[in-house]
Coordinates of C-alpha atoms and ligand atoms in Angstrom, one line a residue:
X1 CA 0.0 0.0 0.0
X2 CA 1.4 3.5 -0.8
X3 CA 1.7 5.8 2.2
X4 CA -0.6 8.8 2.5
X5 CA 1.4 10.4 5.3
X6 CA 1.7 14.2 5.5
X7 CA 4.0 15.4 2.8
X8 CA 6.5 16.9 5.2
X9 CA 7.0 13.5 6.9
X10 CA 7.0 11.8 3.5
X11 CA 9.7 14.2 2.3
X12 CA 11.8 13.5 5.4
X13 CA 11.5 9.7 5.0
X14 CA 12.4 10.2 1.3
X15 CA 15.7 11.7 2.4
X16 CA 16.7 8.9 4.7
X17 CA 19.4 6.6 3.2
X18 CA 18.0 3.1 2.6
X19 CA 21.1 1.2 1.7
X20 CA 23.7 -0.7 3.7
X21 CA 26.6 1.4 5.0
X22 CA 30.0 -0.3 4.4
X23 CA 33.5 1.2 4.4
X24 CA 32.0 4.8 4.3
X25 CA 29.7 4.2 1.4
X26 CA 26.0 3.5 0.9
X27 CA 25.6 0.3 -1.0
X28 CA 22.7 -1.9 -1.9
X29 CA 22.5 -5.4 -0.6
X30 CA 24.6 -7.9 -2.7
X31 CA 21.4 -9.7 -3.6
X32 CA 19.6 -6.4 -4.5
X33 CA 16.8 -7.4 -2.0
X34 CA 14.9 -4.9 0.1
X35 CA 12.2 -5.2 2.8
X36 CA 9.4 -2.9 3.8
X37 CA 9.2 -0.5 6.8
X38 CA 5.7 0.1 8.0
X39 CA 4.0 2.8 10.0
X40 CA 2.2 1.1 13.0
X41 CA -0.4 3.9 13.3
X42 CA -1.6 3.5 9.7
X43 CA -0.3 0.1 8.7
X44 CA 1.0 1.7 5.5
X45 CA 4.5 1.1 4.1
X46 CA 6.8 4.1 4.5
X47 CA 9.7 2.9 2.3
X48 CA 11.9 -0.1 1.7
X49 CA 15.5 -0.7 2.9
X50 CA 18.3 -3.0 1.8
X51 CA 17.9 -6.5 3.0
X52 CA 21.4 -7.7 3.8
X53 CA 22.5 -11.3 3.9
X54 CA 25.5 -13.4 4.9
X55 CA 27.6 -12.0 2.0
X56 CA 26.9 -8.4 3.1
X57 CA 27.6 -9.4 6.7
X58 CA 31.0 -10.8 5.8
X59 CA 31.9 -7.7 3.9
X60 CA 30.9 -5.4 6.7
X61 CA 32.9 -7.4 9.3
X62 CA 35.9 -7.7 7.1
X63 CA 35.8 -3.9 6.7
X64 CA 35.6 -3.4 10.5
X65 CA 38.5 -5.8 11.0
X66 CA 40.6 -4.1 8.4
X67 CA 40.2 -0.6 10.0
X68 CA 40.6 -1.6 13.7
X69 CA 44.3 -1.0 14.1
X70 CA 44.3 2.5 12.4
X71 CA 41.2 3.5 14.3
X72 CA 42.6 2.4 17.6
X73 CA 45.7 4.5 16.9
X74 CA 43.7 7.8 16.5
X75 CA 43.9 10.3 19.3
X76 CA 41.3 10.3 22.0
X77 CA 40.7 14.0 21.3
X78 CA 39.9 13.4 17.7
X79 CA 37.4 10.7 18.6
X80 CA 35.9 12.9 21.2
X81 CA 35.5 15.7 18.7
X82 CA 33.6 13.5 16.2
X83 CA 31.2 12.6 19.1
X84 CA 30.7 16.3 20.0
X85 CA 30.0 17.1 16.4
X86 CA 27.5 14.2 16.0
X87 CA 25.9 15.3 19.3
X88 CA 25.3 18.8 17.9
X89 CA 24.1 17.5 14.6
X90 CA 21.5 15.3 16.3
X91 CA 20.3 18.2 18.4
X92 CA 20.1 20.4 15.4
X93 CA 18.0 17.8 13.5
X94 CA 15.7 16.9 16.4
X95 CA 12.5 17.4 14.6
X96 CA 13.5 15.4 11.6
X97 CA 14.8 12.5 13.6
X98 CA 11.7 12.5 15.8
X99 CA 9.4 12.5 12.8
X100 CA 11.2 9.5 11.4
X101 CA 11.1 7.7 14.7
X102 CA 7.4 8.3 15.2
X103 CA 6.6 7.2 11.7
X104 CA 8.4 3.9 12.0
X105 CA 7.7 2.9 15.6
X106 CA 4.7 4.9 16.7
X107 CA 5.7 6.9 19.9
X108 CA 4.1 10.3 20.1
X109 CA 6.3 13.2 18.7
X110 CA 7.0 14.8 22.1
X111 CA 8.3 11.4 23.4
X112 CA 10.3 11.0 20.2
X113 CA 11.9 14.5 20.7
X114 CA 12.6 13.4 24.3
X115 CA 14.4 10.3 23.0
X116 CA 16.5 12.4 20.6
X117 CA 17.7 14.5 23.5
X118 CA 18.4 11.4 25.6
X119 CA 20.1 9.6 22.8
X120 CA 22.2 12.5 21.8
X121 CA 23.4 12.9 25.4
X122 CA 25.2 9.5 25.1
X123 CA 27.4 11.1 22.5
X124 CA 28.2 14.1 24.6
X125 CA 28.8 11.9 27.6
X126 CA 31.2 9.6 25.8
X127 CA 32.9 12.6 24.0
X128 CA 33.8 13.5 27.6
X129 CA 34.8 10.0 28.5
X130 CA 37.0 9.5 25.4
X131 CA 39.8 11.7 26.8
X132 CA 39.6 10.2 30.3
X133 CA 40.5 6.6 29.7
X134 CA 42.7 5.9 32.7
X135 CA 45.3 3.4 33.9
X136 CA 47.2 2.6 37.0
X137 CA 50.7 2.4 38.3
X138 CA 51.9 0.5 41.3
X139 CA 55.0 -1.2 42.6
X140 CA 55.1 -4.9 43.6
X141 CA 55.2 -5.7 47.3
X142 CA 58.9 -6.7 47.1
X143 CA 59.7 -3.4 45.4
X144 CA 61.3 -5.2 42.4
X145 CA 58.7 -4.5 39.6
X146 CA 56.5 -1.8 38.3
X147 CA 52.9 -2.8 37.5
X148 CA 51.6 -0.5 34.7
X149 CA 47.9 -1.0 34.0
X150 CA 46.6 0.3 30.6
X151 CA 43.4 0.0 28.7
X152 CA 43.1 -0.8 25.0
X153 CA 40.1 -1.0 22.7
X154 CA 38.6 -4.5 22.8
X155 CA 38.5 -4.7 19.0
X156 CA 35.8 -5.0 16.3
X157 CA 32.4 -5.0 18.0
X158 CA 29.0 -6.4 17.0
X159 CA 26.2 -4.1 18.0
X160 CA 22.6 -5.3 17.9
X161 CA 19.7 -3.1 19.0
X162 CA 15.9 -3.4 19.5
X163 CA 13.1 -1.3 18.0
X164 CA 11.7 0.4 21.2
X165 CA 14.3 3.2 21.5
X166 CA 15.6 3.2 17.9
X167 CA 18.0 6.2 18.5
X168 CA 19.1 5.9 22.1
X169 CA 19.9 2.1 22.0
X170 CA 22.2 2.9 19.1
X171 CA 24.0 5.9 20.6
X172 CA 24.4 4.1 24.0
X173 CA 26.6 1.5 22.2
X174 CA 28.1 3.5 19.3
X175 CA 29.2 6.4 21.6
X176 CA 31.4 4.3 23.9
X177 CA 32.7 2.2 21.0
X178 CA 33.9 5.3 19.2
X179 CA 35.3 6.8 22.4
X180 CA 37.2 3.6 23.2
X181 CA 38.6 3.2 19.6
X182 CA 36.6 0.1 18.5
X183 CA 35.3 -0.4 14.9
X184 CA 31.8 -1.8 14.6
X185 CA 29.3 -3.8 12.7
X186 CA 25.8 -2.7 13.6
X187 CA 22.5 -4.4 13.0
X188 CA 19.5 -2.3 14.0
X189 CA 16.0 -3.8 14.5
X190 CA 14.2 -4.6 11.3
X191 CA 11.1 -2.8 12.5
X192 CA 13.0 0.5 12.9
X193 CA 15.9 0.7 10.6
X194 CA 15.3 4.3 9.4
X195 CA 16.3 6.1 12.6
X196 CA 19.5 4.0 12.7
X197 CA 20.3 4.9 9.1
X198 CA 19.7 8.6 9.7
X199 CA 22.0 8.3 12.7
X200 CA 24.7 6.6 10.6
X201 CA 24.5 9.5 8.1
X202 CA 24.9 12.0 10.9
X203 CA 28.1 10.2 12.0
X204 CA 29.4 10.3 8.5
X205 CA 28.7 14.0 8.3
X206 CA 30.4 14.4 11.7
X207 CA 33.6 13.0 10.2
X208 CA 33.7 9.4 11.4
X209 CA 36.4 7.8 9.2
X210 CA 35.4 5.2 6.6
X211 CA 35.1 1.7 7.8
X212 CA 34.7 2.5 11.5
X213 CA 30.9 1.9 11.6
X214 CA 29.4 -0.6 9.2
X215 CA 25.6 -1.0 9.1
X216 CA 23.7 -4.0 7.8
X217 CA 19.9 -3.8 7.8
X218 CA 18.2 -7.2 7.3
X219 CA 14.9 -9.0 7.6
X220 CA 16.9 -12.1 8.6
X221 CA 18.8 -11.2 11.8
X222 CA 19.7 -14.8 12.7
X223 CA 21.8 -15.1 9.5
X224 CA 23.5 -11.7 9.6
X225 CA 24.3 -11.7 13.3
X226 CA 25.0 -15.4 13.3
X227 CA 27.7 -14.8 10.5
X228 CA 29.4 -12.3 12.7
X229 CA 29.1 -14.3 15.9
X230 CA 30.6 -17.4 14.5
X231 CA 33.3 -15.7 12.4
X232 CA 35.9 -15.8 15.2
X233 CA 37.0 -12.3 14.2
X234 CA 34.8 -10.0 16.2
X235 CA 36.0 -9.5 19.8
X236 CA 32.8 -8.2 21.5
X237 CA 29.1 -8.3 21.2
X238 CA 26.9 -5.6 22.7
X239 CA 23.2 -6.6 22.5
X240 CA 20.0 -5.0 23.7
X241 CA 16.8 -7.0 23.2
X242 CA 14.9 -10.0 24.6
X243 CA 16.4 -12.4 27.1
X244 CA 15.6 -15.2 24.6
X245 CA 17.8 -13.8 21.8
X246 CA 20.4 -12.7 24.4
X247 CA 20.8 -16.3 25.6
X248 CA 21.2 -17.5 22.0
X249 CA 24.0 -14.9 21.4
X250 CA 25.7 -15.8 24.7
X251 CA 25.9 -19.4 23.5
X252 CA 27.4 -18.3 20.2
X253 CA 29.8 -15.9 22.0
X254 CA 31.2 -18.9 23.9
X255 CA 32.5 -20.3 20.7
X256 CA 35.3 -17.7 20.5
X257 CA 35.1 -16.5 24.2
X258 CA 33.9 -13.1 23.0
X259 CA 33.3 -10.3 25.5
X260 CA 29.6 -9.7 25.9
X261 CA 27.3 -6.9 27.1
X262 CA 23.7 -8.0 27.4
X263 CA 20.8 -5.5 28.1
X264 CA 17.9 -7.9 28.2
X265 CA 14.3 -8.0 29.3
X266 CA 12.7 -6.9 32.6
X267 CA 9.7 -7.6 34.8
X268 CA 9.9 -4.5 37.0
X269 CA 8.1 -4.4 40.3
X270 CA 6.6 -1.0 41.4
X271 CA 5.9 -1.0 45.1
X272 CA 3.6 1.5 46.8
X273 CA 4.0 1.4 50.6
X274 CA 1.4 2.3 53.1
X275 CA 3.1 5.6 53.9
X276 CA 3.6 6.6 50.2
X277 CA 2.6 10.0 48.9
X278 CA -0.1 8.5 46.6
X279 CA -0.2 11.5 44.2
X280 CA 3.5 11.2 43.7
X281 CA 3.2 7.5 43.2
X282 CA 0.6 7.9 40.5
X283 CA 2.9 10.5 38.8
X284 CA 5.6 7.9 39.0
X285 CA 3.6 5.0 37.6
X286 CA 2.4 7.1 34.7
X287 CA 6.1 7.5 33.6
X288 CA 7.2 4.0 34.6
X289 CA 4.2 2.4 32.9
X290 CA 3.3 4.6 30.0
X291 CA 6.6 5.7 28.6
X292 CA 6.7 4.3 25.0
X293 CA 3.2 2.9 25.4
X294 CA 4.6 0.5 28.0
X295 CA 7.1 -0.9 25.5
X296 CA 10.2 -0.4 27.6
X297 CA 12.5 -2.9 29.4
X298 CA 12.1 -0.6 32.4
X299 CA 8.3 -0.6 32.3
X300 CA 6.6 -1.3 35.6
X301 CA 5.1 -4.7 35.0
X302 CA 3.8 -5.7 38.4
X303 CA 2.4 -2.9 40.6
X304 CA 2.2 -4.0 44.3
X305 CA 0.1 -1.6 46.3
X306 CA -0.5 -1.7 50.1
X307 CA -4.1 -2.4 50.9
X308 CA -4.5 0.8 52.9
X309 CA -3.9 3.0 49.8
X310 CA -5.0 0.7 47.0
X311 CA -8.4 2.3 46.4
X312 CA -7.0 5.9 46.2
X313 CA -4.2 4.8 44.0
X314 CA -6.4 2.8 41.7
X315 CA -9.0 5.5 41.3
X316 CA -6.4 8.2 40.6
X317 CA -4.5 6.0 38.2
X318 CA -7.7 5.0 36.3
X319 CA -8.7 8.7 36.0
X320 CA -5.3 9.6 34.6
X321 CA -5.2 6.6 32.2
X322 CA -8.8 7.3 30.9
X323 CA -7.9 10.9 30.2
X324 CA -5.0 10.0 27.9
X325 CA -5.4 10.9 24.2
X326 CA -4.7 7.8 22.0
X327 CA -3.9 8.2 18.4
X328 CA -1.3 8.5 15.6
X329 CA 1.9 9.7 17.3
X330 CA 2.4 12.3 14.7
X331 CA -0.9 14.1 15.4
X332 CA -1.0 17.1 17.8
X333 CA -2.1 16.2 21.3
X334 CA -1.5 12.4 21.0
X335 CA -0.2 11.0 24.3
X336 CA -0.4 7.3 23.5
X337 CA 0.6 5.9 20.1
X338 CA 0.1 2.4 18.6
X339 CA 2.0 -0.6 19.6
X340 CA 4.8 -1.5 17.3
X341 CA 3.2 -4.3 15.3
X342 CA 0.0 -6.4 15.2
X343 CA 1.7 -9.3 17.0
X344 CA 2.4 -6.9 19.9
X345 CA -1.2 -5.8 20.2
X346 CA -2.4 -9.4 20.0
X347 CA 0.0 -10.4 22.8
X348 CA -1.2 -7.6 25.1
X349 CA -4.9 -8.5 24.4
X350 CA -4.1 -12.1 25.2
X351 CA -2.4 -11.2 28.5
X352 CA -5.4 -9.1 29.6
X353 CA -7.9 -11.9 28.7
X354 CA -5.7 -14.4 30.6
X355 CA -5.6 -12.1 33.7
X356 CA -9.3 -11.6 33.6
X357 CA -9.7 -15.4 33.4
X358 CA -7.6 -15.6 36.6
X359 CA -10.0 -13.2 38.4
X360 CA -8.6 -9.7 37.6
X361 CA -11.1 -6.9 37.3
X362 CA -10.8 -4.3 34.4
X363 CA -11.1 -0.8 35.9
X364 CA -10.6 1.0 32.6
X365 CA -9.6 0.1 29.0
X366 CA -9.3 -3.5 28.0
X367 CA -11.1 -3.2 24.7
X368 CA -9.2 -2.8 21.4
X369 CA -10.5 -0.2 19.0
X370 CA -11.6 -1.1 15.5
X371 CA -9.8 0.3 12.5
X372 CA -6.3 0.6 11.2
X373 CA -3.2 0.8 13.5
X374 CA -2.0 -1.5 16.3
X375 CA -3.7 0.4 19.1
X376 CA -4.4 -0.9 22.6
X377 CA -6.1 1.4 25.1
X378 CA -4.6 2.5 28.5
X379 CA -5.9 -0.2 30.8
X380 CA -5.9 -0.7 34.6
X381 CA -6.4 -4.2 36.1
X382 CA -6.9 -4.8 39.7
X383 CA -6.9 -7.9 41.9
X384 CA -4.4 -9.5 39.5
X385 CA -3.7 -13.1 40.6
X386 CA 0.0 -14.2 41.0
X387 CA -0.8 -17.1 38.6
X388 CA -1.8 -14.8 35.7
X389 CA 0.6 -14.9 32.8
X390 CA 1.3 -11.2 32.8
X391 CA 3.0 -11.6 36.2
X392 CA 5.6 -13.8 34.6
X393 CA 6.2 -12.1 31.2
X394 CA 6.9 -8.6 29.9
X395 CA 3.5 -7.0 29.1
X396 CA 5.1 -4.5 26.7
X397 CA 1.9 -2.5 26.5
X398 CA -0.2 0.2 28.3
X399 CA -1.6 -2.2 30.9
X400 CA -1.2 -1.5 34.6
X401 CA -1.6 -4.7 36.7
X402 CA -2.3 -4.0 40.3
X403 CA -1.7 -6.6 43.1
X404 CA -2.5 -5.9 46.7
X405 CA -0.2 -6.6 49.6
X406 CA -0.1 -6.0 53.4
X407 CA -3.0 -5.4 55.7
X408 CA -4.3 -3.4 58.7
X409 CA -1.7 -4.8 61.0
X410 CA 1.2 -5.2 58.7
X411 CA 3.3 -3.0 56.4
X412 CA 3.7 -6.1 54.3
X413 CA 7.2 -5.2 53.3
X414 CA 8.5 -8.8 53.6
X415 CA 5.6 -10.0 51.4
X416 CA 6.1 -7.2 48.8
X417 CA 9.9 -7.8 48.5
X418 CA 9.4 -11.6 48.2
X419 CA 6.8 -11.1 45.5
X420 CA 9.0 -8.5 43.7
X421 CA 12.0 -10.9 43.7
X422 CA 9.9 -13.9 42.6
X423 CA 11.1 -13.6 38.9
X424 CA 14.1 -14.7 36.9
X425 CA 14.6 -11.1 35.8
X426 CA 16.2 -8.2 37.7
X427 CA 16.5 -5.0 35.7
X428 CA 14.9 -2.3 37.7
X429 CA 12.5 -1.9 40.7
X430 CA 10.6 1.1 41.8
X431 CA 9.3 1.9 45.3
X432 CA 7.3 4.7 46.8
X433 CA 7.7 5.4 50.5
X434 CA 8.4 8.4 52.8
X435 CA 10.1 6.2 55.4
X436 CA 13.9 6.2 55.2
X437 CA 14.4 2.8 56.8
X438 CA 11.9 1.3 54.3
X439 CA 13.6 3.0 51.4
X440 CA 17.0 1.6 52.6
X441 CA 15.6 -1.9 52.9
X442 CA 14.0 -1.8 49.5
X443 CA 17.2 -0.4 47.9
X444 CA 19.2 -3.2 49.4
X445 CA 16.9 -6.2 49.1
X446 CA 15.3 -5.7 45.6
X447 CA 17.3 -8.1 43.3
X448 CA 17.7 -5.7 40.5
X449 CA 20.5 -3.6 38.8
X450 CA 18.6 -0.3 39.3
X451 CA 16.2 1.1 41.9
X452 CA 14.0 4.1 41.6
X453 CA 13.0 5.5 45.1
X454 CA 10.1 7.9 44.7
X455 CA 10.8 8.2 41.0
X456 CA 9.5 6.4 37.9
X457 CA 12.5 7.1 35.7
X458 CA 16.0 5.7 36.2
X459 CA 17.4 6.0 32.7
X460 CA 20.2 8.7 32.4
X461 CA 23.3 8.8 30.3
X462 CA 25.4 9.6 33.4
X463 CA 24.1 6.4 35.2
X464 CA 25.2 2.8 34.8
X465 CA 22.2 1.2 33.2
X466 CA 21.8 -2.6 33.4
X467 CA 20.4 -5.6 35.2
X468 CA 21.2 -8.7 37.2
X469 CA 19.8 -12.3 36.9
X470 CA 18.3 -12.9 33.4
X471 CA 18.2 -9.1 32.7
X472 CA 21.7 -9.1 31.5
X473 CA 25.5 -8.6 31.9
X474 CA 27.4 -5.4 32.0
X475 CA 26.4 -1.7 32.2
X476 CA 25.8 1.0 29.6
X477 CA 26.3 4.7 30.2
X478 CA 27.9 6.3 33.3
X479 CA 31.6 5.8 34.1
X480 CA 31.3 2.1 33.5
X481 CA 29.9 2.3 30.0
X482 CA 33.2 2.7 28.2
X483 CA 34.8 -0.1 30.2
X484 CA 32.6 -2.6 28.3
X485 CA 34.7 -1.6 25.1
X486 CA 38.1 -1.7 26.7
X487 CA 40.5 -4.5 27.6
X488 CA 42.8 -4.2 30.6
X489 CA 46.4 -4.9 29.9
X490 CA 49.1 -5.0 32.6
X491 CA 52.7 -4.5 31.8
X492 CA 55.4 -5.8 34.3
X493 CA 58.7 -4.0 34.3
X494 CA 61.6 -4.5 36.7
X495 CA 62.8 -1.5 38.6
X496 CA 66.5 -0.8 38.0
X497 CA 68.4 -0.6 41.2
X498 CA 71.8 0.2 39.7
Ligands
LIG501 P1 14.4 -9.0 20.1 O1 15.3 -9.8 21.0 O2 13.4 -9.7 19.3 O3 15.3 -8.2 19.0 C1 16.4 -7.4 19.4 C2 17.4 -7.4 18.3 O4 17.9 -8.8 18.1 C3 16.8 -7.0 16.9 O5 17.8 -6.2 16.2 C4 16.6 -8.3 16.2 O6 16.6 -8.2 14.8 C5 17.7 -9.1 16.7 N1 17.5 -10.6 16.6 C6 16.3 -11.2 16.6 N2 16.6 -12.5 16.5 C7 17.9 -12.7 16.4 C8 18.8 -13.8 16.2 N3 18.3 -15.1 16.1 N4 20.1 -13.6 16.2 C9 20.6 -12.4 16.3 N5 19.8 -11.3 16.5 C10 18.5 -11.4 16.5 O7 13.8 -7.8 21.0 P2 12.9 -6.6 20.5 O8 11.5 -7.2 20.4 O9 13.5 -5.9 19.4 O10 13.0 -5.7 21.8 C11 12.2 -5.9 22.9 C12 13.1 -6.5 24.0 O11 14.2 -5.8 24.3 C13 12.3 -6.6 25.3 O12 12.6 -7.9 25.9 C14 13.0 -5.5 26.1 O13 12.9 -5.7 27.5 C15 14.4 -5.6 25.6 N6 15.1 -4.3 25.9 C16 16.0 -4.3 26.9 C17 16.7 -3.1 27.2 C18 17.7 -3.0 28.2 O14 18.5 -2.0 28.2 N7 17.8 -3.9 29.1 C19 16.4 -1.9 26.4 C20 15.4 -2.0 25.5 C21 14.8 -3.2 25.2

């Protein structure tokens, strides 16, 4: 179907490169194949992009390998300046990037602009980190030797990103890889290749040397990424996506003992204690639940609310959710866009039906609208049973599932923490309380990589983002982010005594 999107967005989409990017040039797939990129709000096709295969993958990786030594030898300051320039270009082109992002994945334009600011900030952060790669110098206990600890780029990296934050998930990996001096092969998600291709063009414009970043879009990720993973020539894989694919890549990485960073799925608990400021907690859940229409690894998946405040919390949340404007993310005033694809909307509908089958009550929403687009309405469920499937899987949609805890004689904290930790995932947990001791206990005992106390947002380029348990390995952003792309080397040197 031909797109009937507004001409300005159509013009912007028309300017986005649609080929593969290898050795500093835009090239079609070796096979000449392309695949369609659709708008989830209208179900219309926006454009087609190159459909890379194993041949393209090999060429891209060979290029990254060939350029690694020269790139590693560049000065930290020159790499830093490329990142600063790219940061500024992204900011200057905010509206254009946001329009592309909204068209291909659905989030409302204000959220897309927010992601542009967030995503760009990783480049500014790692521009600052590029010139601060440190080392260490000590003397052995017997005084006979120097220990000189240095850091070197790990080598050619495989970067694989999901569709839900099409810009930021790319900059969070490309930024530190550039800063550290690593060359890259990059495969963005097949649902959202356009934002990644626009980002690639910005890096080219910012002066990134040929061959440092090589991008292969494909409708067959298993083949392209599999080619890279089993080549024995990449030294690192940085993956953001589902735990299922992450486990597959970890298995492949074992073949060449490749370094891995894994940012995987979550099942975030959101705990509202008896002493919580309920208004603030509702503000927090609106962010933790509704950012990106609930399609975030950090999305609050299980909302545990103390029985003494559950009615106030539920009523206020339902009022806020009912008042949200659902529609095409590119339209003025839209607050909730479509889900990314039909499969996603079907999954959310199935989870709600299953929860209702287990005794949950629908307070608002729960009914899919007719017509084009993969829409699902903001929905609040209460009395959710621990056996319901949505307690054990990422909802990835605008559905708030409320579970009561505690009672008149109990703050229920033991129960809430036990329920929160009863999952194989451990990315983030949120808690609302005004009691310092409770906040301390929750911060310590939640089995997660990140905790939000009285806030529904933990993502920040200056913070180490990442999870424990099946939510992943390693950290992105913050002071630790660049370490993922550096190997430590220690040099022993005798100290001359004469
Ligand atoms: P996904 O795992 O299906 O896809 C992620 C990427 O992996 C895509 O680029 C995809 O093409 C690629 N891929 C798919 N199959 C592959 C295979 N066999 N071999 C190699 N690559 C393959 O995940 P998604 O649906 O794009 O994203 C949603 C998931 O990502 C959720 O689970 C979410 O929690 C997670 N996520 C995690 C973080 C985090 O930082 N922890 C951030 C965003 C999203």
